[in-house]
Tab-separated table of C-alpha atoms and ligand atoms in Angstrom:
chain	number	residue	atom	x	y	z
I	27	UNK	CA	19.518	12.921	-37.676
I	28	UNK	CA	15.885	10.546	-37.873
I	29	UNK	CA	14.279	9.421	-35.626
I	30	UNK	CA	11.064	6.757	-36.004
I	31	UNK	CA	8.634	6.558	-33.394
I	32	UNK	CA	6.085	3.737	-33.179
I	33	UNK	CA	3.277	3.160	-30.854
I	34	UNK	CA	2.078	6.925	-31.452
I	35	UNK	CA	-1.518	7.107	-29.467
I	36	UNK	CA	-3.709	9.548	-30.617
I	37	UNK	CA	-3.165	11.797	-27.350
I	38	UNK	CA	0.474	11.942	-28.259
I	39	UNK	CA	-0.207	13.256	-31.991
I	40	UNK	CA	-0.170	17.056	-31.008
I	41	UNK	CA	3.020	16.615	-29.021
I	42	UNK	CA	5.156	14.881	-32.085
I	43	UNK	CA	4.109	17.465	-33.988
I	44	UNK	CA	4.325	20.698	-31.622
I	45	UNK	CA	8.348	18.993	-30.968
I	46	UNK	CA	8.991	18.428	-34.807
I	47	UNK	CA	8.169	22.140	-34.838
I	48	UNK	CA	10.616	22.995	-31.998
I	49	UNK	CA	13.478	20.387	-34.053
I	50	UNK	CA	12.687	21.466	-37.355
I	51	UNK	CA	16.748	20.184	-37.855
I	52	UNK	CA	15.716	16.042	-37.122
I	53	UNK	CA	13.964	14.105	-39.162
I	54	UNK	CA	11.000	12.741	-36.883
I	55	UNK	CA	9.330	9.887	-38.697
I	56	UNK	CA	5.892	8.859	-36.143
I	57	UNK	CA	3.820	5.641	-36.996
I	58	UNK	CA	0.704	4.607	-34.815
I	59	UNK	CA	1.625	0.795	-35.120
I	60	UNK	CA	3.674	-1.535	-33.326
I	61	UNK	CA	8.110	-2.134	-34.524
I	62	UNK	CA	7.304	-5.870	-35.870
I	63	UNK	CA	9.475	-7.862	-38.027
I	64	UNK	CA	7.155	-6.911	-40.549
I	65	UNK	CA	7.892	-3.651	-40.780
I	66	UNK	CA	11.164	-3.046	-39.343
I	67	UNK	CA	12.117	-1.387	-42.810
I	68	UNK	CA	10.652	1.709	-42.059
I	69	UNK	CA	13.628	2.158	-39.829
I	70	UNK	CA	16.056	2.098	-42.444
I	71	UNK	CA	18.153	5.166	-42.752
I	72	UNK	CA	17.180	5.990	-39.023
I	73	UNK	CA	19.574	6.405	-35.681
I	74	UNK	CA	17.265	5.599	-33.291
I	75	UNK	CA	13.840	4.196	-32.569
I	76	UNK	CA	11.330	5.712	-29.564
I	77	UNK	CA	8.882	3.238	-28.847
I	78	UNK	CA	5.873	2.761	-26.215
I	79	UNK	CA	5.759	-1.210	-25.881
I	80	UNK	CA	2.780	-2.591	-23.700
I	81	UNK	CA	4.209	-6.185	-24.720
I	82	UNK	CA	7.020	-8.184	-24.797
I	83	UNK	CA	8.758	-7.124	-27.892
I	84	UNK	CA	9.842	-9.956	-30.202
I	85	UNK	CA	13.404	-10.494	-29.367
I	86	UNK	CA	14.359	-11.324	-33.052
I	87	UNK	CA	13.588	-6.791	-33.403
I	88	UNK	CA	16.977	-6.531	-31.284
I	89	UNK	CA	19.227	-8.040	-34.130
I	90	UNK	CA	17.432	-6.073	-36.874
I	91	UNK	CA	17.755	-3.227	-35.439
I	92	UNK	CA	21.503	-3.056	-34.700
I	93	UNK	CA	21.717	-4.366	-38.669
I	94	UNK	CA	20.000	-1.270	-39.430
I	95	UNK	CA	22.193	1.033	-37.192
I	96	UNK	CA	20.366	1.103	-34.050
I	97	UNK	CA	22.352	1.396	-31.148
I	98	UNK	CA	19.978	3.219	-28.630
I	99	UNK	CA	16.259	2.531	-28.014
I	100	UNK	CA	13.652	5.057	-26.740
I	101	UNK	CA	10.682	3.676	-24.237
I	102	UNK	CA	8.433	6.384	-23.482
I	103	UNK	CA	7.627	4.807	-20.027
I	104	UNK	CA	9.249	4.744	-16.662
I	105	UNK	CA	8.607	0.557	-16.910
I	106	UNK	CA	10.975	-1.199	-18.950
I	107	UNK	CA	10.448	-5.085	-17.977
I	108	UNK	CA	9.168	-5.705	-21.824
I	109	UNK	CA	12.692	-5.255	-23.142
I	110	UNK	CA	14.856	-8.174	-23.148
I	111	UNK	CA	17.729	-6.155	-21.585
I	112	UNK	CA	20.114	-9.157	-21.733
I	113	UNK	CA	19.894	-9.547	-25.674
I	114	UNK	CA	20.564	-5.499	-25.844
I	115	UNK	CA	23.561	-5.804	-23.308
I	116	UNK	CA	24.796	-8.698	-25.660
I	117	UNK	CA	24.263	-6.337	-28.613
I	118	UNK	CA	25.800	-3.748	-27.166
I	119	UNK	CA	22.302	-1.363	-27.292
I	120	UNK	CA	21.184	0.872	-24.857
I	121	UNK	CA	17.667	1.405	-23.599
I	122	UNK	CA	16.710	4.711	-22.441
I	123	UNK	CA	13.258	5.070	-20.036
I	124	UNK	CA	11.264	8.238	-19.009
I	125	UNK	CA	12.204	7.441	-15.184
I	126	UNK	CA	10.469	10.660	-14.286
I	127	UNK	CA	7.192	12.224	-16.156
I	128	UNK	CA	5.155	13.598	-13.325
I	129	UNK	CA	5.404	12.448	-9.818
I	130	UNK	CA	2.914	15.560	-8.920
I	131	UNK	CA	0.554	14.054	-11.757
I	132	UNK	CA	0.437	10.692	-9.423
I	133	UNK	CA	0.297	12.644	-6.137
I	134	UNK	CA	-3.023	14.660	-7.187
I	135	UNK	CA	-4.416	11.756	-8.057
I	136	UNK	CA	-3.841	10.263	-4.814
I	137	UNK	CA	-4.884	13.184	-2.743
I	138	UNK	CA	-8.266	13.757	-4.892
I	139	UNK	CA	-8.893	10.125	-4.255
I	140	UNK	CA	-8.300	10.316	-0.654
I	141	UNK	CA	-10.516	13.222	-0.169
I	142	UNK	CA	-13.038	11.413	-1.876
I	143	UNK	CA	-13.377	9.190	0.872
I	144	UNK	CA	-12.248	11.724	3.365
I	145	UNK	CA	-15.146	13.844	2.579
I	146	UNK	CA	-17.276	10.708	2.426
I	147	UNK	CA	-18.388	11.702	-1.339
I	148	UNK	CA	-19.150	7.986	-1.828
I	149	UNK	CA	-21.793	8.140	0.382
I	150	UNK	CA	-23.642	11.922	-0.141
I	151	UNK	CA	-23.523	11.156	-3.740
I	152	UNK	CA	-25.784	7.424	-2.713
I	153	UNK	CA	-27.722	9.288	-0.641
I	154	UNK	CA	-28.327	12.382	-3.357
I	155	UNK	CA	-29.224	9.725	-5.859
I	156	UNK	CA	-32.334	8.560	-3.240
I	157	UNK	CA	-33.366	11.802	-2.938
I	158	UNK	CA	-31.857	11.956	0.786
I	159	UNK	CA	-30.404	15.556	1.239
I	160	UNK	CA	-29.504	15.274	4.733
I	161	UNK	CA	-26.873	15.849	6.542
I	162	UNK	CA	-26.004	13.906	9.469
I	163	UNK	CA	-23.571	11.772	10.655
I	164	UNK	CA	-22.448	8.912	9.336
I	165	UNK	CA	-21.595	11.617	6.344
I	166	UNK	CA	-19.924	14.267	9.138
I	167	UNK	CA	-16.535	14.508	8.003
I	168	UNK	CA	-12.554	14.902	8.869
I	169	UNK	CA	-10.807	17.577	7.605
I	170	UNK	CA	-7.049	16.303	6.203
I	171	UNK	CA	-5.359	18.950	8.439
I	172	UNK	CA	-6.808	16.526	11.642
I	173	UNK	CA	-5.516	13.679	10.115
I	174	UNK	CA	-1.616	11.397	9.651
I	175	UNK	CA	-0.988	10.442	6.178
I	176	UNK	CA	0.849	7.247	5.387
I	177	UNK	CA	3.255	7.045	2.546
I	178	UNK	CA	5.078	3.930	1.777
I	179	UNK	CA	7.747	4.235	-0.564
I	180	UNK	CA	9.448	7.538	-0.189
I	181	UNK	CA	10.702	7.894	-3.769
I	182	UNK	CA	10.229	10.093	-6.277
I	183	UNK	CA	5.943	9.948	-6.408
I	184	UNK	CA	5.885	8.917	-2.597
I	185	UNK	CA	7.512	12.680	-1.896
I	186	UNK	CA	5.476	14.490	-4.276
I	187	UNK	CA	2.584	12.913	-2.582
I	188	UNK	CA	3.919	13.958	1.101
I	189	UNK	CA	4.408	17.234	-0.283
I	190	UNK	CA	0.661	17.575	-1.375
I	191	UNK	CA	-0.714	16.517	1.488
I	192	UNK	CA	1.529	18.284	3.807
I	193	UNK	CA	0.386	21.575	1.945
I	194	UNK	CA	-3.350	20.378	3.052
I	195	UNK	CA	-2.119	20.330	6.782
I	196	UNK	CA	-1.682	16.793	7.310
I	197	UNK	CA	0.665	15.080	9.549
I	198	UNK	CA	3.094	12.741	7.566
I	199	UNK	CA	4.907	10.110	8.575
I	200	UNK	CA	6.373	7.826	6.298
I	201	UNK	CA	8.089	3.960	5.737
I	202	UNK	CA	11.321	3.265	3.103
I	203	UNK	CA	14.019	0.759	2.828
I	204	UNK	CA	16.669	3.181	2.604
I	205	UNK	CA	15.231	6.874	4.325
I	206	UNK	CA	15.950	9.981	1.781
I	207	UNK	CA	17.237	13.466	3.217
I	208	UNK	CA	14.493	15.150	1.049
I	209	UNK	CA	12.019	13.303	2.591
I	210	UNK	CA	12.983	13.978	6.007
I	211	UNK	CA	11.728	17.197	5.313
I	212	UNK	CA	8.526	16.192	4.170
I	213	UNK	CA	7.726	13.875	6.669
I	214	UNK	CA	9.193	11.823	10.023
I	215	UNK	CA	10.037	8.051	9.473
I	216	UNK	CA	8.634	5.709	11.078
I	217	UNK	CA	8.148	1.764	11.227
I	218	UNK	CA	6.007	0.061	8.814
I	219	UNK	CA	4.060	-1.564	11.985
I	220	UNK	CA	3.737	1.973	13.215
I	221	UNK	CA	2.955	3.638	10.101
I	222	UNK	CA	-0.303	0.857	10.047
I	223	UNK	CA	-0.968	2.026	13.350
I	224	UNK	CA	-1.240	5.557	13.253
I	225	UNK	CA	-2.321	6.734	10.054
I	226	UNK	CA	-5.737	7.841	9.045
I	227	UNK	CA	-5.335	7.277	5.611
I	228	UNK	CA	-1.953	5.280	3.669
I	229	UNK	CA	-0.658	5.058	0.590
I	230	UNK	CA	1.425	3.331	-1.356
I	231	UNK	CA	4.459	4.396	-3.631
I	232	UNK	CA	6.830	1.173	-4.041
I	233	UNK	CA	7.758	-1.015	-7.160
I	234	UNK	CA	6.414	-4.083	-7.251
I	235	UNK	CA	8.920	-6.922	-5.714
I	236	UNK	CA	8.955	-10.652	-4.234
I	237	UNK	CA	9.625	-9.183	-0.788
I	238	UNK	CA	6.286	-6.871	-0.990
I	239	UNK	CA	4.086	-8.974	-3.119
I	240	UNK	CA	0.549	-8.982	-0.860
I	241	UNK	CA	2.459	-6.534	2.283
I	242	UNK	CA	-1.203	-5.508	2.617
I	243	UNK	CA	-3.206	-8.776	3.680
I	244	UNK	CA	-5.072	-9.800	6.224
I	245	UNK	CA	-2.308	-9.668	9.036
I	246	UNK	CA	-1.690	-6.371	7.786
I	247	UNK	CA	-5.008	-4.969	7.685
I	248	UNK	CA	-5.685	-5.945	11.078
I	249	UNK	CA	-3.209	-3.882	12.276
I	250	UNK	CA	-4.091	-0.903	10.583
I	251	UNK	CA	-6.596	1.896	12.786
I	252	UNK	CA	-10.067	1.284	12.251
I	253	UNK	CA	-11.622	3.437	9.032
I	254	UNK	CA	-8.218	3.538	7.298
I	255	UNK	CA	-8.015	4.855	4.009
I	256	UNK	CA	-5.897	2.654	1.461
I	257	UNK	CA	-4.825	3.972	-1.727
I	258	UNK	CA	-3.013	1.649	-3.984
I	259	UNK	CA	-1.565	3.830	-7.252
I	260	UNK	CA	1.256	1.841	-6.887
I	261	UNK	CA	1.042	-2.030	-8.470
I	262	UNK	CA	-1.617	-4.450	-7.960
I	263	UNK	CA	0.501	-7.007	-5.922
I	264	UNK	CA	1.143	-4.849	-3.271
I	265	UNK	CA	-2.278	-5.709	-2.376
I	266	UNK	CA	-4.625	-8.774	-1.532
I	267	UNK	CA	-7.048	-7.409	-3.672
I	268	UNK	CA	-10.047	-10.260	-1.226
I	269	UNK	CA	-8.480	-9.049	2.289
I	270	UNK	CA	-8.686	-5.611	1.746
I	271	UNK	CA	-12.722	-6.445	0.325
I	272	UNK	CA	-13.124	-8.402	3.849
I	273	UNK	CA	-11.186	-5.485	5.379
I	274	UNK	CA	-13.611	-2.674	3.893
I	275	UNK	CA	-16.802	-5.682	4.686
I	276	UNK	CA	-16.293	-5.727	8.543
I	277	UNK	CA	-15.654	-1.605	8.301
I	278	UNK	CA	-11.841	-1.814	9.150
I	279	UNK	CA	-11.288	0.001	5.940
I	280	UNK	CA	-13.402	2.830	5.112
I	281	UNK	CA	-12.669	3.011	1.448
I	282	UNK	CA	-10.024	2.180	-1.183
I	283	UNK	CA	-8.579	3.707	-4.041
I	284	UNK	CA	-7.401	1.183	-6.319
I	285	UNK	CA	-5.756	2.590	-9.734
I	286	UNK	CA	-3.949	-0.347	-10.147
I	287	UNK	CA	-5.461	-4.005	-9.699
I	288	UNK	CA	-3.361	-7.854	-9.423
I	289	UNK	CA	-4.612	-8.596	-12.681
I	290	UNK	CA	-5.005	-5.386	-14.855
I	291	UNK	CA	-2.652	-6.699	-17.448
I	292	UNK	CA	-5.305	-7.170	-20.688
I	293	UNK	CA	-7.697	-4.535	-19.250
I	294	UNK	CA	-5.217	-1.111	-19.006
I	295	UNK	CA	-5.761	1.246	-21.933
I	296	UNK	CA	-8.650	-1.201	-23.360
I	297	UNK	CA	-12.046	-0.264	-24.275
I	298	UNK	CA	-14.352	-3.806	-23.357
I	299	UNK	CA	-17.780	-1.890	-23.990
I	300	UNK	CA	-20.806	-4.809	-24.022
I	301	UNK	CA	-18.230	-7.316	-23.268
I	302	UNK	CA	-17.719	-9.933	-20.604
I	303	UNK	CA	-14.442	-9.260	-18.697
I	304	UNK	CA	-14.423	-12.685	-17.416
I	305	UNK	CA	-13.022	-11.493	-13.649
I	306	UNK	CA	-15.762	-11.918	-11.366
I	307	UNK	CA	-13.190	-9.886	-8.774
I	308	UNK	CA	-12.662	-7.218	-10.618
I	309	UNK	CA	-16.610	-7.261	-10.937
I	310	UNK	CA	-17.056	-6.649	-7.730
I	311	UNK	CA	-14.457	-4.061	-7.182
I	312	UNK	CA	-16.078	-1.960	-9.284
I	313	UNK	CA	-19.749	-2.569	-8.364
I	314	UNK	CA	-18.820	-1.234	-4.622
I	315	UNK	CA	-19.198	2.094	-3.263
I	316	UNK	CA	-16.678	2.312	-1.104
I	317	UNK	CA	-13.511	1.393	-3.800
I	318	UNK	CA	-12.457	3.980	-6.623
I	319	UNK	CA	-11.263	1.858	-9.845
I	320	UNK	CA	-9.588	3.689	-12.233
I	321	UNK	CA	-7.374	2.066	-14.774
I	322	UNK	CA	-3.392	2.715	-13.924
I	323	UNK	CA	-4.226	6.155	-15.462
I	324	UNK	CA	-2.993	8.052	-12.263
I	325	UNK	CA	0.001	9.619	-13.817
I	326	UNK	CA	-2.670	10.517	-17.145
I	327	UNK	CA	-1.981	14.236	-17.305
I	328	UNK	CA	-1.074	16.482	-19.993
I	329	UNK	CA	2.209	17.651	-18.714
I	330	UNK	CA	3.017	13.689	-18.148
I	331	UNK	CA	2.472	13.082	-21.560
I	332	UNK	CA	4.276	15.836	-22.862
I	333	UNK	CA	7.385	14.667	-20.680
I	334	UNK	CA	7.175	11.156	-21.529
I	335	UNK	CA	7.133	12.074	-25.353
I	336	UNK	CA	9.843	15.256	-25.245
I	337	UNK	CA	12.083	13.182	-22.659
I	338	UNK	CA	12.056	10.058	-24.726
I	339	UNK	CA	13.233	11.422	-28.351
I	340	UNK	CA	15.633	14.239	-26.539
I	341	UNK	CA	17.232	12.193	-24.541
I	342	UNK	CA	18.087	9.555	-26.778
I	343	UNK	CA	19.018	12.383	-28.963
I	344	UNK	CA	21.405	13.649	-26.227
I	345	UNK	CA	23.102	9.920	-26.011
I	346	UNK	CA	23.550	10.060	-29.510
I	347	UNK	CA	25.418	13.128	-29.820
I	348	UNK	CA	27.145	13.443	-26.454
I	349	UNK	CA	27.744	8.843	-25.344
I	350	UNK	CA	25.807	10.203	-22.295
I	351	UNK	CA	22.643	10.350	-20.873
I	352	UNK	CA	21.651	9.558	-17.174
I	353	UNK	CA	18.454	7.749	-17.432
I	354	UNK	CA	20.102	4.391	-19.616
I	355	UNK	CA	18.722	1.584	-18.094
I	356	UNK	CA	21.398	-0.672	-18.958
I	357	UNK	CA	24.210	0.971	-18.095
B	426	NAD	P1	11.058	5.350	-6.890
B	426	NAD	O1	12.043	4.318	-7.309
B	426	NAD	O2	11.440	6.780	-6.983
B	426	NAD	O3	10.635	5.061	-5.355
B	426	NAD	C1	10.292	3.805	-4.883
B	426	NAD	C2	10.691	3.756	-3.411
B	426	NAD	O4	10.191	2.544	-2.859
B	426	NAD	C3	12.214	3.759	-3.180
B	426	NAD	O5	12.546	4.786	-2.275
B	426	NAD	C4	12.493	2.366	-2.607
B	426	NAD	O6	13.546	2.367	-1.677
B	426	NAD	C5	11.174	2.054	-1.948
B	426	NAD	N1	10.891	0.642	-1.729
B	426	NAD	C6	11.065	-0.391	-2.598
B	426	NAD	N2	10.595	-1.533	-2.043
B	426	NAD	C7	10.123	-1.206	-0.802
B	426	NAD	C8	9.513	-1.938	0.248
B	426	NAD	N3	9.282	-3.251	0.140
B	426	NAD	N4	9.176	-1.277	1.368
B	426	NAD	C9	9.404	0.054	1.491
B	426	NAD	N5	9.967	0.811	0.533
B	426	NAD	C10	10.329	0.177	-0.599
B	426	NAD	O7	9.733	5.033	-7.700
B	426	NAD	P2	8.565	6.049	-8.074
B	426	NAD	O8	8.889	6.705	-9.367
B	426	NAD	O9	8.256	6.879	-6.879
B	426	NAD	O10	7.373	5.005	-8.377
B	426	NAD	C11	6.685	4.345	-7.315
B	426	NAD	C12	5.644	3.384	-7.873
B	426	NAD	O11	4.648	4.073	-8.638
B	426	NAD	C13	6.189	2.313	-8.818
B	426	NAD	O12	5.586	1.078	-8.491
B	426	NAD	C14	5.673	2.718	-10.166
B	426	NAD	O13	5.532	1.626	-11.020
B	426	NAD	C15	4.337	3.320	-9.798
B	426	NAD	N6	3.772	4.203	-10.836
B	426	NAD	C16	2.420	4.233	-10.998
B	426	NAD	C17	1.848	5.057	-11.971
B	426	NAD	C18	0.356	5.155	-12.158
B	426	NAD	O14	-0.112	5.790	-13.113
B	426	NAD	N7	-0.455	4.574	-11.306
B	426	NAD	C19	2.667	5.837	-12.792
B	426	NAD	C20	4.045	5.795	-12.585
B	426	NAD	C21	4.589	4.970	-11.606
């Protein structure tokens, strides 16, 4: 069997190699570049392509490929909206995601940037930098085990997240459209109007839909306890990026973690050194003390990675030997 990966990023290039050592039996073929119509021969002879597309991909590939052979695709991401899954369902091809890589990855990241504000870091680190060593208190801080935790969105990273912060002593309460026995474990359900008026610190673990585009705004925000917490590792338009910077201006919000932002889509994974970003909001976001930016790179961990390549090229594998696998997205 052959499999041809595309996409490969340099932090993936021990992991292709450590599982063509573990499948000595398939023939792994890895490329760094994009599947284009330009070189869509170097899937000849293959059964099925893993790729890790940022981008629309041309829909003109989807034809080639299934001339070639290919009847399943590999996307070594849990997001899937840059396949055209109407062309594939026409084609009869299946897409297979990583649905799963590291909720805990996500949740640590969350809990390290809440603590970061929790603990008031922000500010002792200001302070250290003007030679100020004292402590006093504006910088007098809450431990997490006096505090409610938020979590909106009670999935998969939404529980991992509970679970992390119930292990720090918290008190959870949580907000879903449909309410999960395994969370109920975690944490007690609650109203989203209550969950804004309770918790010490929230955050948020839901896709990105019409319904929730902006659910944090100015309404929102207002009634939400004073010196919330917000962490966002979610997707940008959950948020109004300018009423949460009013909300943290007037001292309604104490700080925000933002690792995703409304219009991150050129900047993620790009290195703009010496350049102009042209986004005088995103400017500011990361000019103020009291907002963590970081990239979407909340999940970046090496156990992640290592799922997101092993699950990808396995579990196509799987489809390909058994017709079954449960994470197609087209079913
Ligand atoms: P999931 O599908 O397991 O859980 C999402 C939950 O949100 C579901 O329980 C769903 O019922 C609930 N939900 C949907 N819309 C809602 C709404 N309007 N109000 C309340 N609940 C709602 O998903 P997941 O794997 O836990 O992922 C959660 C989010 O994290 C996604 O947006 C995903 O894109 C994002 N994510 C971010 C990173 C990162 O690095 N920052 C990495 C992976 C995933």
């Amino acid at each position: 069997m052959k499999v041809v990966v595309f996409d490969k990023r340099e932090d993936e290039e021990k992991l292709f190699k450590i599982w063509q050592e573990k499948n000595p039996d398939i023939n792994l073929d890895v490329y760094s570049q994009a599947l284009t119509m330009d070189n869509i021969d170097l899937v000849k002879g293959a059964d099925t392509v893993c790729l890790s597309s940022v981008g629309k991909l041309d829909d003109r590939l989807y034809k080639a490929l299934k001339d070639l052979g290919i009847n399943v695709i590999s996307q070594r991401s849990a997001g899937f909206d840059m396949y055209n899954l109407d062309i594939m369902n026409e084609l009869g091809m299946k897409l297979i995601n990583v649905p799963s890589y590291s909720p805990n990855a996500i949740g640590e990241f969350v809990v390290a940037s809440a603590l970061f504000f929790s603990r008031n870091l922000n500010h002792i680190y200001e302070n250290v930098k003007n030679h100020d060593f004292r402590w006093q208190v504006p910088i007098l801080s809450k431990e997490i085990r006096t505090l409610t935790v938020g979590i909106v969105g009670t999935g998969r990273i939404g529980r991992a997240t509970a679970k992390l912060f119930k292990g720090l002593g918290a008190k959870i309460i949580g907000y879903d459209l449909f309410k999960s026995k395994e969370a109920e474990e975690i944490l007690e359900y609650v109203s989203l109007d209550q969950l804004y008026a309770q918790s010490d610190i929230i955050t948020f673990h839901v896709p990105a839909t019409d319904d929730n585009y902006h659910m944090v705004n100015e309404k929102s925000i207002a009634t939400m306890k004073d010196g919330v917490i917000l962490v966002n590792a979610a997707r940008g338009t959950i948020l109004d990026t300018k009423a949460v910077l009013k909300g943290l201006d007037s001292g309604k919000i104490k700080g925000a973690a933002l690792d995703v932002y409304e219009n991150e889509v050129n900047l993620v994974n790009t290195n703009k050194t010496g350049e102009n970003i042209n986004d005088d909001l995103l400017e500011e976001i990361i000019a103020r003390n009291d907002i963590v930016y970081t990239p979407h790179i909340a999940f970046y961990t090496e156990t992640a990675l290592d799922n997101l390549v092993s699950f990808a090229i396995d579990e196509s594998i799987k489809y390909l030997k058994t017709g079954k696998s449960d994470s197609i997205v087209n079913k």
